[in-house]
mmCIF file of C-alpha atoms and ligand atoms in Angstrom:
data_model
loop_
_atom_site.group_PDB
_atom_site.id
_atom_site.type_symbol
_atom_site.label_atom_id
_atom_site.label_comp_id
_atom_site.label_asym_id
_atom_site.label_seq_id
_atom_site.Cartn_x
_atom_site.Cartn_y
_atom_site.Cartn_z
ATOM 1 C CA MET A 129 94.749 63.620 72.241
ATOM 2 C CA ASN A 130 91.346 63.512 73.703
ATOM 3 C CA GLU A 131 89.543 60.759 71.696
ATOM 4 C CA SER A 132 86.031 62.279 72.493
ATOM 5 C CA ARG A 133 86.709 65.449 70.644
ATOM 6 C CA TRP A 134 85.024 66.176 67.414
ATOM 7 C CA ARG A 135 87.413 65.127 64.319
ATOM 8 C CA GLY A 136 85.375 66.543 61.476
ATOM 9 C CA VAL A 137 82.821 64.952 59.318
ATOM 10 C CA ILE A 138 84.914 62.339 57.478
ATOM 11 C CA GLU A 139 86.059 60.675 60.716
ATOM 12 C CA GLU A 140 82.657 61.049 62.511
ATOM 13 C CA TYR A 141 80.872 59.515 59.573
ATOM 14 C CA ARG A 142 83.564 57.581 57.907
ATOM 15 C CA SER A 143 81.324 54.379 57.452
ATOM 16 C CA PHE A 144 78.940 56.511 55.242
ATOM 17 C CA LEU A 145 81.624 57.916 53.179
ATOM 18 C CA PRO A 146 83.681 56.896 50.037
ATOM 19 C CA VAL A 147 87.326 56.938 52.034
ATOM 20 C CA ASN A 148 89.616 54.137 52.768
ATOM 21 C CA SER A 149 92.714 53.833 54.952
ATOM 22 C CA HIS A 150 94.772 55.330 52.281
ATOM 23 C CA THR A 151 92.608 58.564 51.997
ATOM 24 C CA PRO A 152 94.544 61.506 53.325
ATOM 25 C CA VAL A 153 92.088 63.235 55.546
ATOM 26 C CA VAL A 154 92.262 67.087 54.885
ATOM 27 C CA THR A 155 90.098 68.583 57.556
ATOM 28 C CA LEU A 156 89.414 71.754 59.441
ATOM 29 C CA ASN A 157 87.325 69.769 62.022
ATOM 30 C CA GLU A 158 84.050 71.028 60.100
ATOM 31 C CA GLY A 159 80.617 69.949 61.270
ATOM 32 C CA ASN A 160 79.119 69.595 64.688
ATOM 33 C CA THR A 161 77.278 72.955 64.113
ATOM 34 C CA LEU A 162 74.524 74.306 66.331
ATOM 35 C CA LEU A 163 70.805 73.031 66.141
ATOM 36 C CA LEU A 164 69.020 75.900 67.970
ATOM 37 C CA PHE A 165 65.432 75.621 69.134
ATOM 38 C CA SER A 166 63.691 78.968 68.185
ATOM 39 C CA LYS A 167 60.948 79.641 70.808
ATOM 40 C CA LYS A 168 59.675 82.862 68.938
ATOM 41 C CA LEU A 169 59.752 81.265 65.395
ATOM 42 C CA SER A 170 57.969 78.281 66.882
ATOM 43 C CA GLN A 171 55.241 80.369 68.625
ATOM 44 C CA LYS A 172 54.946 82.538 65.228
ATOM 45 C CA ILE A 173 54.319 79.271 63.139
ATOM 46 C CA GLY A 174 51.471 78.254 65.726
ATOM 47 C CA THR A 175 50.185 75.243 67.508
ATOM 48 C CA ASN A 176 52.549 72.447 68.006
ATOM 49 C CA ALA A 177 55.210 73.946 65.593
ATOM 50 C CA GLU A 178 58.905 73.275 66.857
ATOM 51 C CA VAL A 179 61.222 75.197 64.865
ATOM 52 C CA TYR A 180 64.928 74.484 64.849
ATOM 53 C CA LEU A 181 67.743 76.219 63.224
ATOM 54 C CA LYS A 182 70.748 74.419 62.018
ATOM 55 C CA TYR A 183 73.361 77.213 61.906
ATOM 56 C CA GLU A 184 76.075 76.379 59.356
ATOM 57 C CA GLY A 185 77.717 79.632 59.897
ATOM 58 C CA THR A 186 79.677 77.864 62.835
ATOM 59 C CA ASN A 187 81.732 75.854 60.286
ATOM 60 C CA PRO A 188 85.488 76.858 60.154
ATOM 61 C CA THR A 189 85.142 79.093 56.894
ATOM 62 C CA GLY A 190 81.580 80.097 57.861
ATOM 63 C CA SER A 191 79.445 78.051 55.662
ATOM 64 C CA PHE A 192 78.029 74.739 55.030
ATOM 65 C CA LYS A 193 80.392 74.225 52.002
ATOM 66 C CA ASP A 194 82.986 72.940 54.487
ATOM 67 C CA ARG A 195 81.514 69.599 54.790
ATOM 68 C CA GLY A 196 81.761 68.681 51.071
ATOM 69 C CA MET A 197 85.027 70.358 50.643
ATOM 70 C CA THR A 198 86.733 68.263 53.324
ATOM 71 C CA LEU A 199 86.087 65.116 51.227
ATOM 72 C CA ALA A 200 86.553 66.745 47.777
ATOM 73 C CA VAL A 201 90.032 68.086 48.564
ATOM 74 C CA SER A 202 90.854 64.793 50.490
ATOM 75 C CA LYS A 203 90.086 62.756 47.449
ATOM 76 C CA ALA A 204 91.937 65.234 45.183
ATOM 77 C CA LYS A 205 94.877 64.696 47.473
ATOM 78 C CA GLU A 206 94.431 61.040 47.155
ATOM 79 C CA ILE A 207 94.754 60.941 43.463
ATOM 80 C CA GLY A 208 97.775 63.361 43.634
ATOM 81 C CA SER A 209 96.091 66.255 42.035
ATOM 82 C CA LYS A 210 98.181 69.368 42.130
ATOM 83 C CA THR A 211 95.357 71.895 41.425
ATOM 84 C CA ILE A 212 91.735 72.458 42.266
ATOM 85 C CA ILE A 213 89.407 74.713 40.479
ATOM 86 C CA CYS A 214 85.911 76.063 40.935
ATOM 87 C CA ALA A 215 83.349 78.820 40.051
ATOM 88 C CA SER A 216 81.764 80.281 42.931
ATOM 89 C CA THR A 217 79.178 82.931 44.256
ATOM 90 C CA GLY A 218 81.702 83.258 47.142
ATOM 91 C CA ASN A 219 81.178 80.474 49.747
ATOM 92 C CA THR A 220 82.627 77.526 47.696
ATOM 93 C CA SER A 221 85.578 79.517 46.811
ATOM 94 C CA ALA A 222 86.238 80.552 50.443
ATOM 95 C CA ALA A 223 86.073 76.744 51.431
ATOM 96 C CA ALA A 224 88.106 75.618 48.348
ATOM 97 C CA ALA A 225 90.845 78.120 49.085
ATOM 98 C CA ALA A 226 91.044 77.184 52.967
ATOM 99 C CA TYR A 227 90.966 73.460 52.329
ATOM 100 C CA GLY A 228 93.565 73.669 49.254
ATOM 101 C CA ALA A 229 95.790 75.786 51.570
ATOM 102 C CA ARG A 230 95.595 73.132 54.353
ATOM 103 C CA ALA A 231 96.308 70.277 51.713
ATOM 104 C CA GLY A 232 99.152 72.086 50.034
ATOM 105 C CA ILE A 233 97.227 72.071 46.617
ATOM 106 C CA LYS A 234 97.016 75.097 44.363
ATOM 107 C CA CYS A 235 93.458 76.479 44.137
ATOM 108 C CA VAL A 236 91.925 78.588 41.320
ATOM 109 C CA VAL A 237 88.643 80.364 41.745
ATOM 110 C CA LEU A 238 86.382 82.042 39.250
ATOM 111 C CA ILE A 239 83.874 84.492 40.761
ATOM 112 C CA PRO A 240 81.250 86.753 38.909
ATOM 113 C CA LYS A 241 82.760 90.120 38.787
ATOM 114 C CA GLY A 242 81.278 92.676 41.500
ATOM 115 C CA ALA A 243 78.711 90.013 42.569
ATOM 116 C CA ILE A 244 80.297 88.301 45.585
ATOM 117 C CA ALA A 245 80.187 89.529 49.211
ATOM 118 C CA MET A 246 83.279 91.216 50.359
ATOM 119 C CA GLY A 247 84.003 88.629 53.238
ATOM 120 C CA LYS A 248 84.088 85.776 50.866
ATOM 121 C CA LEU A 249 86.572 87.685 48.581
ATOM 122 C CA ALA A 250 88.660 88.302 51.511
ATOM 123 C CA GLN A 251 88.811 84.519 52.286
ATOM 124 C CA ALA A 252 89.778 83.321 49.071
ATOM 125 C CA LEU A 253 92.510 85.991 48.742
ATOM 126 C CA ILE A 254 94.061 85.445 52.285
ATOM 127 C CA HIS A 255 94.185 81.689 51.690
ATOM 128 C CA GLY A 256 96.421 82.349 48.639
ATOM 129 C CA ALA A 257 93.950 81.176 45.659
ATOM 130 C CA THR A 258 94.318 82.569 42.412
ATOM 131 C CA VAL A 259 91.210 84.572 42.204
ATOM 132 C CA LEU A 260 89.682 85.580 38.883
ATOM 133 C CA ALA A 261 87.000 87.764 38.323
ATOM 134 C CA VAL A 262 84.730 86.899 35.257
ATOM 135 C CA ASP A 263 82.865 89.508 33.345
ATOM 136 C CA GLY A 264 79.845 87.317 33.461
ATOM 137 C CA ASN A 265 77.653 85.638 35.833
ATOM 138 C CA PHE A 266 77.944 82.409 38.097
ATOM 139 C CA ASP A 267 76.539 80.049 35.378
ATOM 140 C CA GLU A 268 78.876 81.467 32.795
ATOM 141 C CA ALA A 269 81.777 80.934 35.254
ATOM 142 C CA LEU A 270 80.841 77.426 35.912
ATOM 143 C CA ALA A 271 80.667 76.702 32.279
ATOM 144 C CA VAL A 272 84.227 77.587 31.946
ATOM 145 C CA VAL A 273 85.623 75.733 34.651
ATOM 146 C CA ARG A 274 83.869 72.626 33.607
ATOM 147 C CA GLU A 275 85.406 72.841 30.434
ATOM 148 C CA ILE A 276 88.996 73.555 31.865
ATOM 149 C CA ALA A 277 88.584 70.435 34.231
ATOM 150 C CA GLN A 278 87.599 68.301 31.463
ATOM 151 C CA LYS A 279 90.670 69.164 29.206
ATOM 152 C CA TYR A 280 93.403 69.947 31.867
ATOM 153 C CA PRO A 281 94.633 68.129 34.882
ATOM 154 C CA MET A 282 92.794 70.327 37.346
ATOM 155 C CA THR A 283 90.106 68.680 39.747
ATOM 156 C CA LEU A 284 86.735 70.585 39.711
ATOM 157 C CA VAL A 285 85.588 71.133 43.309
ATOM 158 C CA ASN A 286 82.073 72.363 42.456
ATOM 159 C CA SER A 287 79.134 70.169 43.454
ATOM 160 C CA LEU A 288 79.313 68.489 40.050
ATOM 161 C CA ASN A 289 82.178 66.552 41.754
ATOM 162 C CA PRO A 290 80.228 63.815 43.540
ATOM 163 C CA PHE A 291 82.517 63.885 46.586
ATOM 164 C CA ARG A 292 81.130 67.404 47.514
ATOM 165 C CA ILE A 293 77.772 65.908 47.787
ATOM 166 C CA GLU A 294 78.769 62.871 49.721
ATOM 167 C CA GLY A 295 80.627 65.134 52.256
ATOM 168 C CA GLN A 296 77.542 67.548 52.274
ATOM 169 C CA LYS A 297 75.142 64.945 53.184
ATOM 170 C CA THR A 298 76.562 64.699 56.736
ATOM 171 C CA GLY A 299 74.407 67.874 57.471
ATOM 172 C CA ALA A 300 71.421 65.675 57.311
ATOM 173 C CA PHE A 301 72.962 62.848 59.735
ATOM 174 C CA GLU A 302 74.048 65.617 62.099
ATOM 175 C CA ILE A 303 70.288 66.981 62.193
ATOM 176 C CA CYS A 304 69.041 63.348 62.771
ATOM 177 C CA ASP A 305 71.656 62.808 65.482
ATOM 178 C CA GLN A 306 70.931 66.077 67.215
ATOM 179 C CA LEU A 307 67.021 65.570 67.087
ATOM 180 C CA GLU A 308 67.177 61.940 67.604
ATOM 181 C CA GLU A 309 64.959 61.444 64.535
ATOM 182 C CA ALA A 310 64.244 63.010 61.312
ATOM 183 C CA PRO A 311 62.423 66.312 61.342
ATOM 184 C CA ASP A 312 58.932 66.563 59.471
ATOM 185 C CA PHE A 313 59.952 69.391 57.267
ATOM 186 C CA HIS A 314 63.408 70.405 56.207
ATOM 187 C CA LEU A 315 63.597 74.020 54.804
ATOM 188 C CA MET A 316 66.713 75.494 53.060
ATOM 189 C CA PRO A 317 67.785 78.000 50.217
ATOM 190 C CA VAL A 318 68.470 76.578 46.748
ATOM 191 C CA GLY A 319 70.906 77.958 44.394
ATOM 192 C CA ASN A 320 73.036 75.489 42.403
ATOM 193 C CA ALA A 321 71.073 72.830 44.034
ATOM 194 C CA GLY A 322 73.963 70.761 45.282
ATOM 195 C CA ASN A 323 73.018 71.142 48.949
ATOM 196 C CA ILE A 324 69.286 69.848 48.569
ATOM 197 C CA THR A 325 70.382 67.087 46.493
ATOM 198 C CA ALA A 326 72.795 66.199 49.390
ATOM 199 C CA TYR A 327 70.569 66.560 52.295
ATOM 200 C CA TRP A 328 68.047 64.335 50.703
ATOM 201 C CA LYS A 329 70.636 61.690 49.891
ATOM 202 C CA GLY A 330 71.839 61.916 53.486
ATOM 203 C CA TYR A 331 68.154 61.370 54.808
ATOM 204 C CA LYS A 332 67.612 58.301 52.664
ATOM 205 C CA GLU A 333 70.994 56.700 53.578
ATOM 206 C CA TYR A 334 70.076 57.229 57.385
ATOM 207 C CA ARG A 335 66.898 55.699 57.022
ATOM 208 C CA LYS A 336 68.315 52.794 55.056
ATOM 209 C CA ARG A 337 70.858 52.063 58.019
ATOM 210 C CA GLY A 338 67.982 52.170 60.426
ATOM 211 C CA LYS A 339 69.091 55.509 62.040
ATOM 212 C CA ILE A 340 65.839 57.196 61.470
ATOM 213 C CA GLU A 341 62.226 55.996 60.885
ATOM 214 C CA SER A 342 60.825 58.578 58.699
ATOM 215 C CA LEU A 343 61.962 61.074 55.985
ATOM 216 C CA PRO A 344 61.272 64.821 56.023
ATOM 217 C CA ARG A 345 59.559 66.703 53.277
ATOM 218 C CA MET A 346 62.312 68.702 51.372
ATOM 219 C CA ILE A 347 61.336 72.311 50.930
ATOM 220 C CA GLY A 348 63.666 74.690 48.949
ATOM 221 C CA PHE A 349 63.472 78.411 48.391
ATOM 222 C CA GLN A 350 64.953 80.387 45.531
ATOM 223 C CA ALA A 351 65.303 84.038 45.463
ATOM 224 C CA ALA A 352 62.339 85.369 43.151
ATOM 225 C CA GLY A 353 64.646 86.968 40.701
ATOM 226 C CA ALA A 354 66.672 83.759 40.387
ATOM 227 C CA ALA A 355 64.114 81.123 40.448
ATOM 228 C CA PRO A 356 64.694 78.826 37.482
ATOM 229 C CA ILE A 357 63.289 75.672 39.131
ATOM 230 C CA VAL A 358 60.139 77.433 40.194
ATOM 231 C CA HIS A 359 59.527 78.720 36.789
ATOM 232 C CA ASP A 360 60.689 75.645 35.258
ATOM 233 C CA LYS A 361 63.120 77.304 32.886
ATOM 234 C CA PRO A 362 66.692 78.637 33.022
ATOM 235 C CA ILE A 363 66.974 82.241 33.868
ATOM 236 C CA GLU A 364 69.552 84.199 31.738
ATOM 237 C CA HIS A 365 70.069 87.220 33.833
ATOM 238 C CA PRO A 366 69.313 86.087 37.440
ATOM 239 C CA GLN A 367 68.913 88.962 39.987
ATOM 240 C CA THR A 368 68.797 88.957 43.898
ATOM 241 C CA ILE A 369 70.395 90.880 46.808
ATOM 242 C CA ALA A 370 71.162 87.106 47.975
ATOM 243 C CA THR A 371 74.247 86.983 45.930
ATOM 244 C CA ALA A 372 75.102 83.496 47.208
ATOM 245 C CA ILE A 373 72.023 82.109 45.233
ATOM 246 C CA ARG A 374 72.122 84.323 42.220
ATOM 247 C CA ILE A 375 72.103 81.403 39.947
ATOM 248 C CA GLY A 376 70.094 80.821 36.652
ATOM 249 C CA ASN A 377 70.890 77.504 35.681
ATOM 250 C CA PRO A 378 71.392 74.959 38.608
ATOM 251 C CA ALA A 379 73.938 72.218 37.976
ATOM 252 C CA SER A 380 71.978 69.872 40.154
ATOM 253 C CA TRP A 381 68.528 70.789 38.918
ATOM 254 C CA LYS A 382 67.445 67.264 38.633
ATOM 255 C CA GLY A 383 68.705 66.367 42.264
ATOM 256 C CA ALA A 384 66.569 69.246 43.575
ATOM 257 C CA LEU A 385 63.304 68.015 41.621
ATOM 258 C CA ALA A 386 64.093 64.504 43.096
ATOM 259 C CA ALA A 387 64.280 65.649 46.425
ATOM 260 C CA ARG A 388 61.087 67.610 46.010
ATOM 261 C CA ASP A 389 59.057 65.010 44.401
ATOM 262 C CA GLU A 390 60.410 61.860 46.142
ATOM 263 C CA SER A 391 59.772 63.612 49.551
ATOM 264 C CA GLY A 392 56.375 65.274 48.800
ATOM 265 C CA GLY A 393 57.967 68.608 49.385
ATOM 266 C CA LEU A 394 57.888 71.777 47.241
ATOM 267 C CA ILE A 395 60.403 74.454 45.825
ATOM 268 C CA ASP A 396 59.001 77.999 45.960
ATOM 269 C CA CYS A 397 60.573 81.410 45.910
ATOM 270 C CA VAL A 398 60.826 84.456 48.154
ATOM 271 C CA SER A 399 61.314 87.982 47.197
ATOM 272 C CA ASP A 400 64.397 90.069 48.201
ATOM 273 C CA ALA A 401 62.112 92.099 50.631
ATOM 274 C CA GLU A 402 60.845 88.875 52.350
ATOM 275 C CA ILE A 403 64.572 87.929 52.506
ATOM 276 C CA ILE A 404 65.694 91.137 54.080
ATOM 277 C CA ALA A 405 62.810 91.202 56.487
ATOM 278 C CA ALA A 406 63.748 87.468 57.505
ATOM 279 C CA TYR A 407 67.407 88.415 57.883
ATOM 280 C CA ARG A 408 66.592 91.128 60.264
ATOM 281 C CA LEU A 409 64.258 88.956 62.202
ATOM 282 C CA VAL A 410 66.379 86.156 62.951
ATOM 283 C CA ALA A 411 69.160 88.473 63.907
ATOM 284 C CA GLU A 412 67.027 90.578 66.070
ATOM 285 C CA THR A 413 64.983 87.732 67.840
ATOM 286 C CA ASP A 414 67.238 84.837 67.773
ATOM 287 C CA GLY A 415 70.718 86.396 68.029
ATOM 288 C CA LEU A 416 71.883 84.680 64.723
ATOM 289 C CA PHE A 417 73.642 86.698 61.992
ATOM 290 C CA VAL A 418 73.257 85.011 58.823
ATOM 291 C CA GLU A 419 73.778 86.023 55.334
ATOM 292 C CA PRO A 420 70.962 87.039 53.065
ATOM 293 C CA ALA A 421 70.857 83.774 51.104
ATOM 294 C CA SER A 422 70.442 81.922 54.458
ATOM 295 C CA ALA A 423 67.548 83.997 55.462
ATOM 296 C CA ALA A 424 65.650 82.618 52.510
ATOM 297 C CA SER A 425 64.956 79.551 54.778
ATOM 298 C CA ILE A 426 63.258 81.742 57.191
ATOM 299 C CA ALA A 427 61.395 83.933 54.723
ATOM 300 C CA GLY A 428 60.018 80.599 53.113
ATOM 301 C CA LEU A 429 59.009 79.390 56.692
ATOM 302 C CA LEU A 430 57.041 82.559 57.152
ATOM 303 C CA LYS A 431 55.547 82.440 53.831
ATOM 304 C CA LEU A 432 54.384 78.839 54.126
ATOM 305 C CA ALA A 433 53.078 79.547 57.595
ATOM 306 C CA ARG A 434 50.953 82.427 56.193
ATOM 307 C CA LYS A 435 49.371 80.061 53.909
ATOM 308 C CA LYS A 436 48.661 77.548 56.735
ATOM 309 C CA TYR A 437 50.846 74.993 54.953
ATOM 310 C CA PHE A 438 52.252 73.453 58.186
ATOM 311 C CA ARG A 439 48.775 73.311 59.944
ATOM 312 C CA LYS A 440 47.340 71.502 56.872
ATOM 313 C CA ASN A 441 49.916 68.805 57.321
ATOM 314 C CA LEU A 442 49.588 68.875 61.016
ATOM 315 C CA LYS A 443 48.592 65.497 62.845
ATOM 316 C CA GLY A 444 50.966 65.836 65.832
ATOM 317 C CA PRO A 445 53.702 68.059 66.863
ATOM 318 C CA VAL A 446 55.619 69.019 63.804
ATOM 319 C CA ARG A 447 59.155 69.417 63.674
ATOM 320 C CA ILE A 448 60.742 72.103 61.218
ATOM 321 C CA VAL A 449 64.300 72.358 60.619
ATOM 322 C CA CYS A 450 65.526 75.619 58.662
ATOM 323 C CA VAL A 451 69.195 75.291 57.521
ATOM 324 C CA LEU A 452 70.932 78.659 57.844
ATOM 325 C CA THR A 453 73.780 77.981 55.280
ATOM 326 C CA GLY A 454 76.371 81.032 55.920
ATOM 327 C CA HIS A 455 77.271 83.391 58.469
ATOM 328 C CA GLY A 456 76.269 87.012 58.217
ATOM 329 C CA LEU A 457 79.865 88.303 58.761
ATOM 330 C CA LYS A 458 80.629 87.007 55.133
ATOM 331 C CA ASP A 459 78.461 90.025 53.922
ATOM 332 C CA PRO A 460 78.630 93.161 56.289
ATOM 333 C CA ASP A 461 78.002 95.573 53.684
ATOM 334 C CA ARG A 462 74.414 94.049 53.463
ATOM 335 C CA ALA A 463 73.917 94.728 57.033
ATOM 336 C CA ILE A 464 75.178 98.091 57.244
ATOM 337 C CA GLN A 465 73.112 99.131 54.147
ATOM 338 C CA THR A 466 70.030 97.678 55.756
ATOM 339 C CA ILE A 467 70.202 99.354 59.180
ATOM 340 C CA PRO A 468 70.387 103.131 59.717
ATOM 341 C CA LYS A 469 74.111 104.120 60.500
ATOM 342 C CA PRO A 470 74.962 104.935 64.084
ATOM 343 C CA LYS A 471 74.327 108.515 65.150
ATOM 344 C CA VAL A 472 77.420 110.707 65.984
ATOM 345 C CA ILE A 473 77.331 112.434 69.369
ATOM 346 C CA PRO A 474 79.711 114.296 71.514
ATOM 347 C CA PRO A 475 81.472 112.266 74.318
ATOM 348 C CA LYS A 476 79.155 113.456 76.916
ATOM 349 C CA MET A 477 76.827 111.792 79.151
ATOM 350 C CA GLU A 478 73.903 114.110 78.513
ATOM 351 C CA ALA A 479 74.423 113.531 74.923
ATOM 352 C CA VAL A 480 74.360 109.776 75.317
ATOM 353 C CA LEU A 481 71.098 109.779 77.554
ATOM 354 C CA LYS A 482 69.354 112.138 75.055
ATOM 355 C CA ALA A 483 70.271 109.876 72.156
ATOM 356 C CA ILE A 484 68.912 106.836 73.943
ATOM 357 C CA LYS A 485 65.521 108.647 74.847
ATOM 358 C CA SER A 486 65.084 109.580 71.374
ATOM 359 C CA ARG A 487 65.459 106.002 69.888
HETATM 360 N N1 LIG B 680 73.364 79.417 50.748
HETATM 361 C C1 LIG B 680 74.502 79.900 50.736
HETATM 362 C C2 LIG B 680 75.216 80.768 51.747
HETATM 363 C C3 LIG B 680 75.362 79.606 49.728
HETATM 364 O O1 LIG B 680 76.650 80.006 49.457
HETATM 365 C C4 LIG B 680 75.042 78.761 48.714
HETATM 366 C C5 LIG B 680 75.348 78.294 47.462
HETATM 367 C C6 LIG B 680 73.535 78.213 48.770
HETATM 368 C C7 LIG B 680 72.762 78.503 50.059
HETATM 369 C C8 LIG B 680 72.851 77.346 47.984
HETATM 370 O O2 LIG B 680 73.266 76.006 47.862
HETATM 371 O O3 LIG B 680 73.915 76.060 45.400
HETATM 372 O O4 LIG B 680 73.846 74.093 46.961
HETATM 373 O O5 LIG B 680 71.771 74.976 46.182
HETATM 374 N N2 LIG B 680 76.740 78.881 47.072
HETATM 375 C C9 LIG B 680 77.446 78.198 45.974
HETATM 376 C C10 LIG B 680 78.885 78.961 46.023
HETATM 377 C C11 LIG B 680 76.883 78.417 44.719
HETATM 378 O O6 LIG B 680 79.514 79.129 45.025
HETATM 379 O O7 LIG B 680 79.403 79.411 47.115
HETATM 380 P P1 LIG B 680 73.310 75.236 46.474
#
């Protein structure tokens, strides 16, 4: 076996993680995702800005959730757990189902009925999870699985499980390794707020170990119809086309506030129209197909740039990392609803040429 190949986040960052020689590592070799420089977005933001896109869609199940799930499932296996359980807007359930399958552990997932993207549902089903559609929203489904995990021998693998956060923080390590320092600004979508909590933990630990000298400002974006942190109160009926972040009462609310306040960052919101515009922009100009929730990072970047936020903070070249949390193929319906359908033409050269001209 080639020792230089990537071995997944537990082996790559073992000294930062709560594992020992007895922990059975359940991995799909997650991590090592792309950090792409975006020339077009950098130019759009203006003088001295360098915008990088951390594309978590290249993880094995197509989202950032694999980083935390490898550790949560490995630790569940270590204690002999027979069943893992989670509530999910789709990506957590896809990752739980895949890692559960690999570990040989039964997986139960609760999803809000009719409110998760088709690709994510397909993933949970094909990996053999028991999938239950709850007649309620994500927050209600999470309350149920919390209660079950307290009363029955099932391991909760939502980000309330601290191992999820521990594994997830490797995303911050990778950004620093790839940039060879911390960025000045770290932008990401916020839903249940586990991810922003984890990234901030990761940056702080990397600085403590002397791997980086500075810390980024942490900047999170919620969808306007699902922005409890921005409004400082839970939202009973959250609404947004970005179903992954359709959450009204985030479990890691406090972690998100700590990341924001300790780093001198902010948490703002972006409208569905801004999300869709950013979703199209990053696909059309950078060649990255992301899911709508992920586009909240780009929508937020453009919103702050319009307010001259980055210029105000500008002392030298400013490095901005936007995390693109999930792959666009998870939610093909959204792309098809957003862009006009292909024109139907006869199988003739003239018809093709005519159609191309009229575009
Ligand atoms: N982006 C995507 C694609 C997500 O799936 C999620 C969360 C987030 C961003 C927000 O991350 O919750 O840590 O603040 N998805 C969860 C799920 C809730 O069930 O898959 P967060």
